[in-house]
Short mmCIF file of C-alpha atoms and ligand atoms in Angstrom, two decimals:
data_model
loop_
_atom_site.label_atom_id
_atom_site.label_comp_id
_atom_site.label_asym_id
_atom_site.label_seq_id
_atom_site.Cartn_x
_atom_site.Cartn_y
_atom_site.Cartn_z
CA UNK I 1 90.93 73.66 50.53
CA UNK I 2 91.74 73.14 54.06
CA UNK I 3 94.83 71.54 53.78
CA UNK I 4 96.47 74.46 51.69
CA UNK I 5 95.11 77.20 53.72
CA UNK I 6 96.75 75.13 56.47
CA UNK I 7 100.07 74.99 54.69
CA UNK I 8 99.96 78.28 53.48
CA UNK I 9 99.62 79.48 56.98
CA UNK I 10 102.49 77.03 58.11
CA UNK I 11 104.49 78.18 54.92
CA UNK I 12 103.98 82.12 56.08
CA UNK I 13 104.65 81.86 59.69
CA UNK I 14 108.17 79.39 59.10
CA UNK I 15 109.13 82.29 56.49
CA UNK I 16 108.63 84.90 58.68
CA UNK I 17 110.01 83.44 61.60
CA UNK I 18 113.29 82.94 59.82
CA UNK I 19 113.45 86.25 58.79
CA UNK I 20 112.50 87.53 62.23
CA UNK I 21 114.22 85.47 64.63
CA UNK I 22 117.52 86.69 64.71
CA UNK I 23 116.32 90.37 64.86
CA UNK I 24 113.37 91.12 67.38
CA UNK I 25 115.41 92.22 70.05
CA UNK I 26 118.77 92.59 68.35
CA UNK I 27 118.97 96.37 69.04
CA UNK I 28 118.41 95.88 73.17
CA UNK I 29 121.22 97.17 74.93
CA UNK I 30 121.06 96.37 78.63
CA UNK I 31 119.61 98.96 80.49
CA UNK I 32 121.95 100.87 82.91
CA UNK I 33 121.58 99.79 86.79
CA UNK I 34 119.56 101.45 89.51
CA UNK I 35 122.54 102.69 91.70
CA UNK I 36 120.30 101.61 94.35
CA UNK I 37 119.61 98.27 93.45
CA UNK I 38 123.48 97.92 92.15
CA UNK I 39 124.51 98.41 95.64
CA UNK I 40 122.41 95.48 97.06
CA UNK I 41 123.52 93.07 94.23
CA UNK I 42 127.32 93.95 95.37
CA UNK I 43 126.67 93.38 98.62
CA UNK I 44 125.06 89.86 98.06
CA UNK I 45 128.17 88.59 95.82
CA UNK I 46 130.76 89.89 98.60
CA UNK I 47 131.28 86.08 100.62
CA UNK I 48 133.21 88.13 103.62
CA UNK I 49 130.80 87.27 106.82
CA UNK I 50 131.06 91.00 108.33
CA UNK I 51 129.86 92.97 105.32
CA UNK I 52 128.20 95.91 105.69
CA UNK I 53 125.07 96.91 103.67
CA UNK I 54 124.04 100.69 103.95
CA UNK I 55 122.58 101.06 100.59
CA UNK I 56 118.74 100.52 100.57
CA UNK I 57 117.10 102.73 103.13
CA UNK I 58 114.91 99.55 104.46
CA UNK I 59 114.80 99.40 108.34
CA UNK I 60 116.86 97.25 110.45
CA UNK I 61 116.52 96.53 114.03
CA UNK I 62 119.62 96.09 116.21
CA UNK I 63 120.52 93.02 114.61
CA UNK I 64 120.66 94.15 111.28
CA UNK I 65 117.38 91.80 111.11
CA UNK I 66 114.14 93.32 108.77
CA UNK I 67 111.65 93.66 111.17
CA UNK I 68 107.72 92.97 111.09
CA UNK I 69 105.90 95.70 112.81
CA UNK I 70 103.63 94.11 116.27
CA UNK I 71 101.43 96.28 114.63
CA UNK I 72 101.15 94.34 111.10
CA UNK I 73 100.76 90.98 113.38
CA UNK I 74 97.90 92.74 114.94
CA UNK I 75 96.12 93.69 111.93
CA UNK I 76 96.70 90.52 110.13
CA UNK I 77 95.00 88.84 113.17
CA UNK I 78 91.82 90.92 112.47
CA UNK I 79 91.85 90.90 109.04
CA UNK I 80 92.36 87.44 108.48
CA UNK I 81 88.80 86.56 108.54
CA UNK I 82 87.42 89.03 106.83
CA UNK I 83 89.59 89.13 103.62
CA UNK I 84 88.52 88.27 100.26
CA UNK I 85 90.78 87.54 97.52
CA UNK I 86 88.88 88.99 95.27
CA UNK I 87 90.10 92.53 93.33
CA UNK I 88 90.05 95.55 95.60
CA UNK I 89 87.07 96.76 96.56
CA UNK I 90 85.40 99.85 96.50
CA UNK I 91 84.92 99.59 100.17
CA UNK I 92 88.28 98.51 101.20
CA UNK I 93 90.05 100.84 98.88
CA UNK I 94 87.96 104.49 99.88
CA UNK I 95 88.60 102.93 103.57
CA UNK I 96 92.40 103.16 102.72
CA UNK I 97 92.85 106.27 101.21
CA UNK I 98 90.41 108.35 103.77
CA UNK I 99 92.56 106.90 106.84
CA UNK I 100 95.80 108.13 104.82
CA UNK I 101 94.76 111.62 103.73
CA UNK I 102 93.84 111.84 107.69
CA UNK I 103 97.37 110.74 108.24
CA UNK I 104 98.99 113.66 106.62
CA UNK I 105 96.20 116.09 105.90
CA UNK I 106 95.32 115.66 109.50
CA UNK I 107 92.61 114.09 111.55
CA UNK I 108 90.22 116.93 111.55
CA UNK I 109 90.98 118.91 107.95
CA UNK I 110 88.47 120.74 106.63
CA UNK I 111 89.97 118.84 103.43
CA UNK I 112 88.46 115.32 104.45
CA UNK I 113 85.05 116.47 106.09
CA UNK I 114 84.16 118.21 102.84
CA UNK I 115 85.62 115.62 101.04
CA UNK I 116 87.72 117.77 98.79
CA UNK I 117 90.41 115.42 97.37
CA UNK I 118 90.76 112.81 95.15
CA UNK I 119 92.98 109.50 96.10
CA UNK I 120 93.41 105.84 94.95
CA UNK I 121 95.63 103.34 96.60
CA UNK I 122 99.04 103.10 94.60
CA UNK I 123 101.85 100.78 93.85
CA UNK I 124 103.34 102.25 97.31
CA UNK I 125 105.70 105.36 96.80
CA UNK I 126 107.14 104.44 93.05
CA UNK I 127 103.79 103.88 91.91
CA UNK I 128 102.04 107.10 93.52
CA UNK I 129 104.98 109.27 91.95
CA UNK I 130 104.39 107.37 88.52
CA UNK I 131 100.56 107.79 88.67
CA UNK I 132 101.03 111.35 89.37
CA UNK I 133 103.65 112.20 86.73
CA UNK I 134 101.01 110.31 84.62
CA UNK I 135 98.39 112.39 85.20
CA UNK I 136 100.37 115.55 85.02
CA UNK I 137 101.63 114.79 81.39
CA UNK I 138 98.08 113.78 80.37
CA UNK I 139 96.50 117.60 81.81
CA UNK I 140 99.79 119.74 81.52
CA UNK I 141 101.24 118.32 78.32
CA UNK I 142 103.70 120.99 78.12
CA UNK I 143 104.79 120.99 81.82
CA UNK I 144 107.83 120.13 83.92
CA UNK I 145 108.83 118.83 86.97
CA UNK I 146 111.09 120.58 89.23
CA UNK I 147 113.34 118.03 91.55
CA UNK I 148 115.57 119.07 94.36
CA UNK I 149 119.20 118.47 93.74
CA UNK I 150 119.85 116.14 94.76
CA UNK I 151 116.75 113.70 95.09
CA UNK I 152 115.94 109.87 95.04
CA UNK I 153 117.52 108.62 92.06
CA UNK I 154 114.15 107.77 90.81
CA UNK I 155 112.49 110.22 90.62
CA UNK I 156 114.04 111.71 87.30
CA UNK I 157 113.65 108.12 85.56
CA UNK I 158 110.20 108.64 86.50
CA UNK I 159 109.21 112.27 85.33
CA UNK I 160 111.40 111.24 82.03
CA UNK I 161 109.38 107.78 81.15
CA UNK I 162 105.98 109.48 80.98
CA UNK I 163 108.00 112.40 78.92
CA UNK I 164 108.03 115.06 81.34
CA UNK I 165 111.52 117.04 81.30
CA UNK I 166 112.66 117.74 84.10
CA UNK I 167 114.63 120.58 85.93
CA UNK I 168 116.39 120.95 89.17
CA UNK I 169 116.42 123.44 91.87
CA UNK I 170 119.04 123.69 94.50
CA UNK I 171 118.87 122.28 97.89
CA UNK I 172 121.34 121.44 99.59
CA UNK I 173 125.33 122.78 100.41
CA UNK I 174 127.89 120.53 100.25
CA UNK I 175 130.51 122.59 102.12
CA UNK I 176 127.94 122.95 104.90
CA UNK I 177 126.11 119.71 104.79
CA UNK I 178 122.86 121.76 105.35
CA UNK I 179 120.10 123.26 103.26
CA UNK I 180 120.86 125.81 101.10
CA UNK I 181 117.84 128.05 101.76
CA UNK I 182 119.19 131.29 99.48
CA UNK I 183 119.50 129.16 96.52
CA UNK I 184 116.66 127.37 97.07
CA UNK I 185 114.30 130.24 97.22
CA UNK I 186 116.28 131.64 94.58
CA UNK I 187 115.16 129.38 91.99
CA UNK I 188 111.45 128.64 93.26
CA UNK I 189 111.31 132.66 92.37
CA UNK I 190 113.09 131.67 89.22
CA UNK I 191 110.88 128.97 87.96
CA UNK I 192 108.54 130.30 85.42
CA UNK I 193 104.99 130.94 86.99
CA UNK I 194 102.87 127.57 88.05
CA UNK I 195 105.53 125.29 88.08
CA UNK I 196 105.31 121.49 88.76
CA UNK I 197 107.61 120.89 91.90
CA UNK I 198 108.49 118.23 94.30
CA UNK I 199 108.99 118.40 97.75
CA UNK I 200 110.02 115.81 99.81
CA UNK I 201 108.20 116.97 103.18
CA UNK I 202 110.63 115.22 105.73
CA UNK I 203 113.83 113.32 106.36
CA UNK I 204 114.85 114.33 102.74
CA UNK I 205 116.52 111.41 100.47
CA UNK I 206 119.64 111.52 100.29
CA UNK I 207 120.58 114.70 102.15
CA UNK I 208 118.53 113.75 105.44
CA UNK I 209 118.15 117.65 105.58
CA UNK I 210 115.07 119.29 105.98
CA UNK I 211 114.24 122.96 106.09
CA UNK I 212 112.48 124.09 109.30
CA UNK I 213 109.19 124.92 110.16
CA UNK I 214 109.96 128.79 109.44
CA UNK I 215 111.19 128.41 106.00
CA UNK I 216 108.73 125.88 104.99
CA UNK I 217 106.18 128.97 105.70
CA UNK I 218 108.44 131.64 103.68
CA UNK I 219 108.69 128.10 100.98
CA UNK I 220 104.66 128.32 100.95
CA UNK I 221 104.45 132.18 100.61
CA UNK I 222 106.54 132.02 97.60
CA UNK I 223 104.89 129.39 96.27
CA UNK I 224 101.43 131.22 96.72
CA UNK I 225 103.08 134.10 94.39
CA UNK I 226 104.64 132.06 91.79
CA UNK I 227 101.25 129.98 91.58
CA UNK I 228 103.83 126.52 91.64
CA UNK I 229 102.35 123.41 92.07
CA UNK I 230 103.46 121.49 94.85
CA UNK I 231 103.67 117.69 95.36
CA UNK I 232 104.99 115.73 98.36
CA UNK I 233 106.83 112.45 98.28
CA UNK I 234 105.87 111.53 101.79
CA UNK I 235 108.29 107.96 101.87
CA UNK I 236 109.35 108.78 105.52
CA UNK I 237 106.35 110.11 107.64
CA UNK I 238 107.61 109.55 111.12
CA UNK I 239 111.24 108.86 110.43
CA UNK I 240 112.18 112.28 110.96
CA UNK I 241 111.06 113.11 114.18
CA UNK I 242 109.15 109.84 115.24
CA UNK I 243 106.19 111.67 115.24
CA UNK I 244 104.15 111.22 112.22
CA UNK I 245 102.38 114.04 113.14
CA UNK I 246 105.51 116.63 113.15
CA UNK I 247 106.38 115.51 110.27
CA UNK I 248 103.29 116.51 108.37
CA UNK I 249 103.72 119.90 108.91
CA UNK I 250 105.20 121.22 105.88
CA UNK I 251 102.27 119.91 104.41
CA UNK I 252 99.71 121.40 107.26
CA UNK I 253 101.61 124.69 106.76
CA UNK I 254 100.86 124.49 102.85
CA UNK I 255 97.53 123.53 103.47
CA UNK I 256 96.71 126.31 105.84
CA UNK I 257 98.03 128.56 103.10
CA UNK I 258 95.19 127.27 100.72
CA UNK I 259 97.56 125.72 98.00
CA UNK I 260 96.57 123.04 96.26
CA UNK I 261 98.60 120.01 96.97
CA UNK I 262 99.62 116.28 95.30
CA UNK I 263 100.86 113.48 97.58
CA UNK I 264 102.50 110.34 97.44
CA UNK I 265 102.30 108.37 100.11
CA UNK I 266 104.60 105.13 100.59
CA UNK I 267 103.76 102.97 103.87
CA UNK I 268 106.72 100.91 103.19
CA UNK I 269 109.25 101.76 105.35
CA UNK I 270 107.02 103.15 108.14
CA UNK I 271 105.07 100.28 108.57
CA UNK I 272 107.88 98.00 107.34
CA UNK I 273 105.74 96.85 104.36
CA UNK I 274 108.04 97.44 101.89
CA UNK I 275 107.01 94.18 100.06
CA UNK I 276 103.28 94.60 100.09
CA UNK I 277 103.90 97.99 97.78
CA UNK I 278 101.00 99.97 99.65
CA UNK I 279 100.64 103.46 98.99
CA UNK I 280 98.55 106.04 97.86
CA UNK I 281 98.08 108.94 95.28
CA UNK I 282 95.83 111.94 96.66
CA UNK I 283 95.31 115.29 95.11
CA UNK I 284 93.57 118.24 96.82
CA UNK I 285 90.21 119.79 94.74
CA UNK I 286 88.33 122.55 94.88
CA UNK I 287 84.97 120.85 95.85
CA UNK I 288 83.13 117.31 96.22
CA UNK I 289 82.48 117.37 92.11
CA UNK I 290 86.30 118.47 91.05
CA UNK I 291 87.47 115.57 93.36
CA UNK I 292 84.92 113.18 91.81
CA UNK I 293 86.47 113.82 88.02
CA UNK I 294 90.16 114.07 88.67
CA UNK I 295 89.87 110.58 91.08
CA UNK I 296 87.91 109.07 88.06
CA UNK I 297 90.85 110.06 85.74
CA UNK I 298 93.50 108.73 88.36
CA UNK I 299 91.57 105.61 88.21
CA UNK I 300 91.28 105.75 84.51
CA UNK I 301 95.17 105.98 84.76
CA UNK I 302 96.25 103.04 86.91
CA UNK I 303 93.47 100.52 85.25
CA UNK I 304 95.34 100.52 82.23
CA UNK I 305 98.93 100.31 84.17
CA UNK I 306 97.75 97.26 86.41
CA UNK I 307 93.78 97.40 86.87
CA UNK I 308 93.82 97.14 90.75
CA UNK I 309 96.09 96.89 93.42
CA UNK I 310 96.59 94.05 95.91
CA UNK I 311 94.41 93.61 98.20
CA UNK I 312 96.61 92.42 101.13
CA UNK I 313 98.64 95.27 101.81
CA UNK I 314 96.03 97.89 101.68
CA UNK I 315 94.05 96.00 104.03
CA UNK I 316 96.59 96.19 106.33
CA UNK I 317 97.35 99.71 106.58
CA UNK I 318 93.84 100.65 106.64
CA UNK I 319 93.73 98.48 109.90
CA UNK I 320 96.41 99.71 111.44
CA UNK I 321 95.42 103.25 110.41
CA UNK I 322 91.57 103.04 111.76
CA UNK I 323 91.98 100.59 114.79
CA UNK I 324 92.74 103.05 117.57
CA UNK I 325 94.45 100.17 119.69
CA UNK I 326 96.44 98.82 116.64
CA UNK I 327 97.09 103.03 115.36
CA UNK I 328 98.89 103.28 118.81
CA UNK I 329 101.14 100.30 118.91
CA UNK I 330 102.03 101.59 115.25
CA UNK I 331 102.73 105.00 116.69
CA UNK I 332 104.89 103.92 119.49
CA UNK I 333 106.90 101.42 116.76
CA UNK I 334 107.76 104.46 114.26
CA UNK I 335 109.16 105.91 117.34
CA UNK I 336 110.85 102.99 118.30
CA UNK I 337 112.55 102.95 114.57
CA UNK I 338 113.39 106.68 114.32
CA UNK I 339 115.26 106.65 117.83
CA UNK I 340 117.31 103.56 117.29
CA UNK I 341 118.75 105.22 113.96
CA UNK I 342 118.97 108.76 115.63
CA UNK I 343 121.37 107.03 118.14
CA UNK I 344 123.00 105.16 115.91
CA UNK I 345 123.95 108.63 114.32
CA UNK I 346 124.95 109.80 117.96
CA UNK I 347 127.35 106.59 118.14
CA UNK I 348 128.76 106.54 114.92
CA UNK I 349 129.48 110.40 115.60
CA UNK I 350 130.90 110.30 118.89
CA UNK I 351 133.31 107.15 117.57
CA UNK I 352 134.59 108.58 114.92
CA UNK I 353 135.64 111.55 117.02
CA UNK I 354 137.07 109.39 119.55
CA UNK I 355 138.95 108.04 116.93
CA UNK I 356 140.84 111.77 116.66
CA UNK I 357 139.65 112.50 113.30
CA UNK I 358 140.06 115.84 111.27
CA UNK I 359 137.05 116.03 109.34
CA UNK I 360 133.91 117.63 111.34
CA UNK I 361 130.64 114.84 111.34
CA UNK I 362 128.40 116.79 113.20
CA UNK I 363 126.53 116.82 109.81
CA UNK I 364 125.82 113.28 111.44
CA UNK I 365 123.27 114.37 113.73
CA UNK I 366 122.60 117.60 112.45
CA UNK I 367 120.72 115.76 109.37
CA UNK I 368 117.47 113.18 109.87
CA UNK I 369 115.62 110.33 109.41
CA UNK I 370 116.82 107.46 107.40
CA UNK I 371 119.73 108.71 105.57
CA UNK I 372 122.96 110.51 106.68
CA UNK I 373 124.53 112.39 103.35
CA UNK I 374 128.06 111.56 104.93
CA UNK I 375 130.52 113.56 102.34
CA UNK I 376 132.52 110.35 101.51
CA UNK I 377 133.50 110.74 98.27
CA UNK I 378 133.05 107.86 95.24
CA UNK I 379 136.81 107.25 95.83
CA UNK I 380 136.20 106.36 99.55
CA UNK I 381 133.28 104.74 98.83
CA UNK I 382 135.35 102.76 96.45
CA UNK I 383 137.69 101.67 99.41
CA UNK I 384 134.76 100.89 101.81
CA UNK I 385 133.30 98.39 99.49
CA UNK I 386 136.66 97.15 98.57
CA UNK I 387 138.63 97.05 101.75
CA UNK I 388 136.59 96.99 104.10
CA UNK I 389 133.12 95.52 102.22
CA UNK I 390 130.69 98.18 103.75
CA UNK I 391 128.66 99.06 100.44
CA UNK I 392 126.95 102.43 100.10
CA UNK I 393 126.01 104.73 97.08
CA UNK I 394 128.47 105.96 95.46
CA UNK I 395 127.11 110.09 96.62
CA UNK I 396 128.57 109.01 100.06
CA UNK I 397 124.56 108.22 101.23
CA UNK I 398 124.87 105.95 104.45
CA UNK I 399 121.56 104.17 105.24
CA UNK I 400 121.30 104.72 108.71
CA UNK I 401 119.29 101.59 109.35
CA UNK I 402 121.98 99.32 108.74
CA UNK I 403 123.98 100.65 111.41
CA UNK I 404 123.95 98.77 114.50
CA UNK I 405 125.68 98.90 117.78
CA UNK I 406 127.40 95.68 117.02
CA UNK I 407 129.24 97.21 113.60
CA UNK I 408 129.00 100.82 114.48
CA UNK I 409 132.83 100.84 115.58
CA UNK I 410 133.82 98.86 112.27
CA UNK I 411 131.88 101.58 110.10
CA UNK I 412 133.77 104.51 112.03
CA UNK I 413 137.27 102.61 112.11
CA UNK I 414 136.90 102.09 108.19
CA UNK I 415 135.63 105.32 107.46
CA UNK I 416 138.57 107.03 109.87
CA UNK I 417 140.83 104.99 107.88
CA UNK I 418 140.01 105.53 104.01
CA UNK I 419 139.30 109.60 104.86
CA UNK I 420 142.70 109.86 106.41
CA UNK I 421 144.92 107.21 104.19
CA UNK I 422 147.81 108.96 102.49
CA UNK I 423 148.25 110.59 99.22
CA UNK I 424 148.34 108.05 96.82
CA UNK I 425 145.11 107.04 97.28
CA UNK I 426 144.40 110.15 98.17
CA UNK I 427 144.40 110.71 94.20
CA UNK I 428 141.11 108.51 94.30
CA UNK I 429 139.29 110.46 96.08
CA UNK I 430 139.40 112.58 92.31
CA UNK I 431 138.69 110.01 90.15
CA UNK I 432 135.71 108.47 89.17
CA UNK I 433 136.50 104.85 91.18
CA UNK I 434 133.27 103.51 90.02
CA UNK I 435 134.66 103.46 86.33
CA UNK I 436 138.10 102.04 87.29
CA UNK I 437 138.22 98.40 87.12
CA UNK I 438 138.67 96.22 89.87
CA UNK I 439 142.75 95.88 89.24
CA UNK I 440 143.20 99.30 90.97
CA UNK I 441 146.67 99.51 93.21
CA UNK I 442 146.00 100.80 96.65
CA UNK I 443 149.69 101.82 97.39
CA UNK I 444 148.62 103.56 100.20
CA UNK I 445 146.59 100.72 101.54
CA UNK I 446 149.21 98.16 101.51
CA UNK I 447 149.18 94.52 100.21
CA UNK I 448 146.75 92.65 102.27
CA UNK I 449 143.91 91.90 100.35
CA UNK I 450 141.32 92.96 103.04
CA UNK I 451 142.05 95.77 105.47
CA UNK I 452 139.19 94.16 107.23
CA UNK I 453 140.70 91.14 108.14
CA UNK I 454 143.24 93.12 110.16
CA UNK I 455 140.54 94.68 111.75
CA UNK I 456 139.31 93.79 115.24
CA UNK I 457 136.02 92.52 114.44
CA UNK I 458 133.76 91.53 117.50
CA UNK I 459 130.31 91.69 115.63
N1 PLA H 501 110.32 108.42 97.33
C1 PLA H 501 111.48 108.47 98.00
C2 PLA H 501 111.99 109.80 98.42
C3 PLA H 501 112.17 107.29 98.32
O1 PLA H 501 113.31 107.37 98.99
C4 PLA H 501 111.64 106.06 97.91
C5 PLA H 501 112.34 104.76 98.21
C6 PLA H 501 110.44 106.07 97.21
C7 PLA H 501 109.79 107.26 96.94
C8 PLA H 501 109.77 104.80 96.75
O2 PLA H 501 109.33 104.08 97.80
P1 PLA H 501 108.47 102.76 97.67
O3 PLA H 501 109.32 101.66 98.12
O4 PLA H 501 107.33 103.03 98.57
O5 PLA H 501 108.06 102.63 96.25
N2 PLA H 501 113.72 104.78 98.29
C9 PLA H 501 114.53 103.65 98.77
C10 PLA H 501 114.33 102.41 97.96
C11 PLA H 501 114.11 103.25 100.13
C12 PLA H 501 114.58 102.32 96.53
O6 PLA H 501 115.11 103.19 95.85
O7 PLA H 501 114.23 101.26 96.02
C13 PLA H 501 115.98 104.10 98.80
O8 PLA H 501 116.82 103.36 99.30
O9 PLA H 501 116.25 105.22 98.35
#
C-alpha cells in the first residue's frame, strides 16, 4: 500500500511538473526601471574616472564620500550595550515614534501630551507612504490620492499598487522655475470635498520649491473648507533651511489650524541612515481611544507586510532624538549638510554665469534643499551622460549633494556647453533622447568620442 501511494505521488508530481515547468512564469515581462535607480546603474557601468553621479538625492560630503553622521557614532556607542536582537520591542518602538512626532509636531504639542496620535516605526519614507496608502484603501475604499505635479517618482507606483487612483494637482511653473500658487489653489478648490492629498512639507522633490510660510496658511484655510485630508512626506526635515525646526512649519501651521494630519517620516537622508530604512507612520486622532484603534490597525497592517521592523536603526534615531548631547551634535550636522549643498548651488550659479551664459540659473538658489529642478531638458541630459558622463534624471533633477567644489566647474562647463551647442543637436533637445539608441550622431558635438576628455579636468 505504501509503495503505490508513494509512486502515485511521484507519478502526479513528475506529470505535473512537466506540464508546468515551461509555463509558471512564462507571461513575466520585465518590469520597467525606477528612473531613479536606472540612473545609478548607468553611472556604475560608465569606466571614465571623473563621472558625475547626481541622480539619487543621498548626501555627499565634499569629497563626494557618503558620510556617517558623529552623531550615529555617538549613539551606537550607547546603544551598543543595551541592544537586543530580539524583534522590536514595545518599549523601544513607542520610544521611537514619541521622539519623532516631537520632531515635527513639536516639542511641546498639545498633540503628544494628550497623546492624540497614532504611529509605528516604518520601513523609512517608502514604507511610511506604503503603510499609509494601505490604510487609506482599507478605510476609504473609494478614495484617491492627490500628488503634486510633479512629485517623487514613487509615489504614484505606490498609491497605484494598493489600488488607489491617483490624480494630480499643479505645482510648479516651468517658465518660472517657481511654485505655481494660482494653479495650485485652483485645484485644491477643485478637488471634490475631503480629498486625500500629499504634501511634501519642505525642500520639495524634484522641484526644490516650496511655498512660503504665507501661502502654506491660505493652503491650510482652504483645506479647512474643502475638508481635504492632508498627509506629509517629511524625507527632508532640515535640508531646507538646516533647521529642522523651520522646516516643520507647514505642518505646525496645519496643526494650529486643527486639521487632522498623516505623516511620513524618513530619517534617511537627515541622519544619513539611508540603509537602516528607519522611519515612521503617524496619524493625528481625535482622543487617547481613536489613537489606540487606528495605531492597532496600522499595526495590523505592517504585521502582515513584514511583522516588525529592525531593530538597529530605530534604536538609533531614538538615541539621537532623546539624548540632548547626541540631539545637538545631530542638529549642528543637518546644518552642516544643508549649507554645504546651499553653496554648492551658489558656486555652480555664479560659474556658470562666469562662463557668459544666456540662460538665467538663478532658479539655482532660488529653489532648496536637496534637489535643484535645473530645466535641462532629456536631450541635454542625454549629452551630459553621454559626453560628458554626469548622469541625472532625465526631468533635468540635479542632486545637489553630488556637487562638490572639486567638480563644480566640470558640471557648469558641461552644462554651458550642451545648453549652448548649435542647432543640430539643438534638434535633441525635442526628441525623446532616452528612446534613441546609443548610435545617435552628435554633428554638432564633433567626432571625439568624449567631450570630457578635452576638458580640463583637475578633480
Ligand atoms: N519621499 C520622498 C519625497 C523622497 O524623495 C524619497 C526618497 C522618499 C519618500 C523615500 O525615502 P526613503 O529612502 O526614506 O524610503 N527619494 C530619493 C531616493 C532620495 C529614491 O527614490 O530611492 C530620491 O533620490 O528621490
Amino acid at each position: 500500500m505504501m509503495i503505490i501511494s508513494r509512486f502515485l505521488r511521484r507519478g502526479i508530481s513528475t506529470a505535473s511538473t512537466c506540464a508546468t515547468r515551461r509555463s509558471w512564469w512564462d507571461h513575466v515581462t520585465p518590469a520597467p526601471k525606477d528612473p531613479i535607480i536606472a540612473v545609478t546603474e548607468a553611472f556604475l557601468a560608465d569606466p571614465f574616472p571623473y563621472k558625475i553621479n547626481l541622480g539619487v538625492g543621498a548626501y555627499r560630503d565634499d569629497e563626494g564620500k557618503p558620510v556617517v553622521l558623529q552623531c550615529v557614532r555617538e549613539a551606537e556607542g550607547k546603544i551598543a550595550a543595551s541592544n537586543f536582537l530580539e524583534s522590536t520591542s514595545t518599549a523601544v518602538s513607542s520610544k521611537f515614534v514619541e521622539e519623532s512626532a516631537k520632531l515635527i509636531y513639536g516639542q511641546d504639542s498639545n498633540v503628544i501630551k494628550e497623546r492624540r496620535f497614532a504611529g509605528i516605526p516604518a520601513l523609512s519614507g517608502t514604507g511610511a507612504c506604503r503603510l499609509f496608502a494601505e490604510f487609506q484603501k482599507r478605510f476609504y475604499p473609494e478614495s484617491r490620492i492627490y500628488l503634486p505635479d510633479p512629485t517623487w517618482s514613487n509615489h504614484r507606483n505606490i498609491w497605484r499598487d494598493v489600488h488607489v487612483p491617483d490624480r494630480t494637482f499643479r505645482y510648479y511653473h516651468p517658465d518660472s522655475k517657481s511654485l505655481n500658487f494660482v494653479a495650485l489653489m485652483d485645484d485644491i478648490k477643485n478637488a471634490p470635498d475631503g480629498s486625500f492629498f500629499l504634501l511634501h512639507p519642505c525642500a520639495h522633490n524634484p522641484t526644490g520649491v516650496d511655498p512660503t510660510n504665507e501661502q502654506w496658511r491660505e493652503i491650510s484655510s482652504l483645506f479647512k473648507a474643502k475638508n481635504h485630508f492632508p498627509f506629509f512626506d517629511v524625507a527632508y526635515q532640515g535640508f531646507a533651511s538646516g533647521d529642522v525646526e523651520r522646516d516643520a512649519r507647514a505642518i505646525r501651521i496645519f496643526l494650529e489650524d486643527g486639521h487632522s494630519i498623516g505623516c511620513a517620516q524618513s530619517f534617511a537622508k537627515n541622519m544619513g541612515l539611508y540603509g537602516h530604512r528607519v522611519g515612521c507612520l503617524s496619524v493625528l486622532c481625535n482622543d487617547k481611544i481613536q489613537a489606540m484603534a487606528i495605531k492597532g490597525q496600522l499595526q495590523q497592517i505592517s504585521n502582515t507586510m513584514y511583522g516588525s521592523p529592525p531593530i538597529h536603526g530605530i534604536s538609533l534615531a531614538s538615541k539621537i532624538l532623546s539624548d540632548p548631547d547626541i540631539k545637538a551634535i545631530w542638529l549642528k550636522e543637518v546644518k552642516v549638510m544643508a549649507t554645504r549643498i546651499h553653496r554648492m548651488r551658489a558656486i555652480l550659479r555664479e560659474a556658470l554665469e562666469r562662463l557668459g551664459s544666456p540662460l538665467n540659473w538663478q532658479h539655482i538658489t532660488n529653489q532648496v534643499g536637496m534637489f535643484c529642478f535645473s530645466g535641462l531638458n532629456r536631450a541635454e541630459v542625454y549629452l551630459l551622460a553621454k559626453e560628458f558622463h554626469i548622469y541625472m534624471t532625465p526631468d533635468g533633477r540635479i542632486s545637489m549633494a553630488g556637487v562638490t567644489t572639486k567638480n563644480v566647474d566640470y558640471l557648469a562647463n558641461s552644462i554651458h556647453e550642451v545648453t549652448t551647442c548649435d542647432q543640430d543637436a539643438k534638434i535633441l533637445h525635442n526628441t525623446d533622447a532616452y528612446r534613441i539608441n546609443t548610435d545617435i550622431r552628435f554633428t554638432s558635438l564633433g567626432a571625439s568620442k568624449s567631450r570630457a576628455r578635452g576638458m580640463n579636468l583637475s578633480l
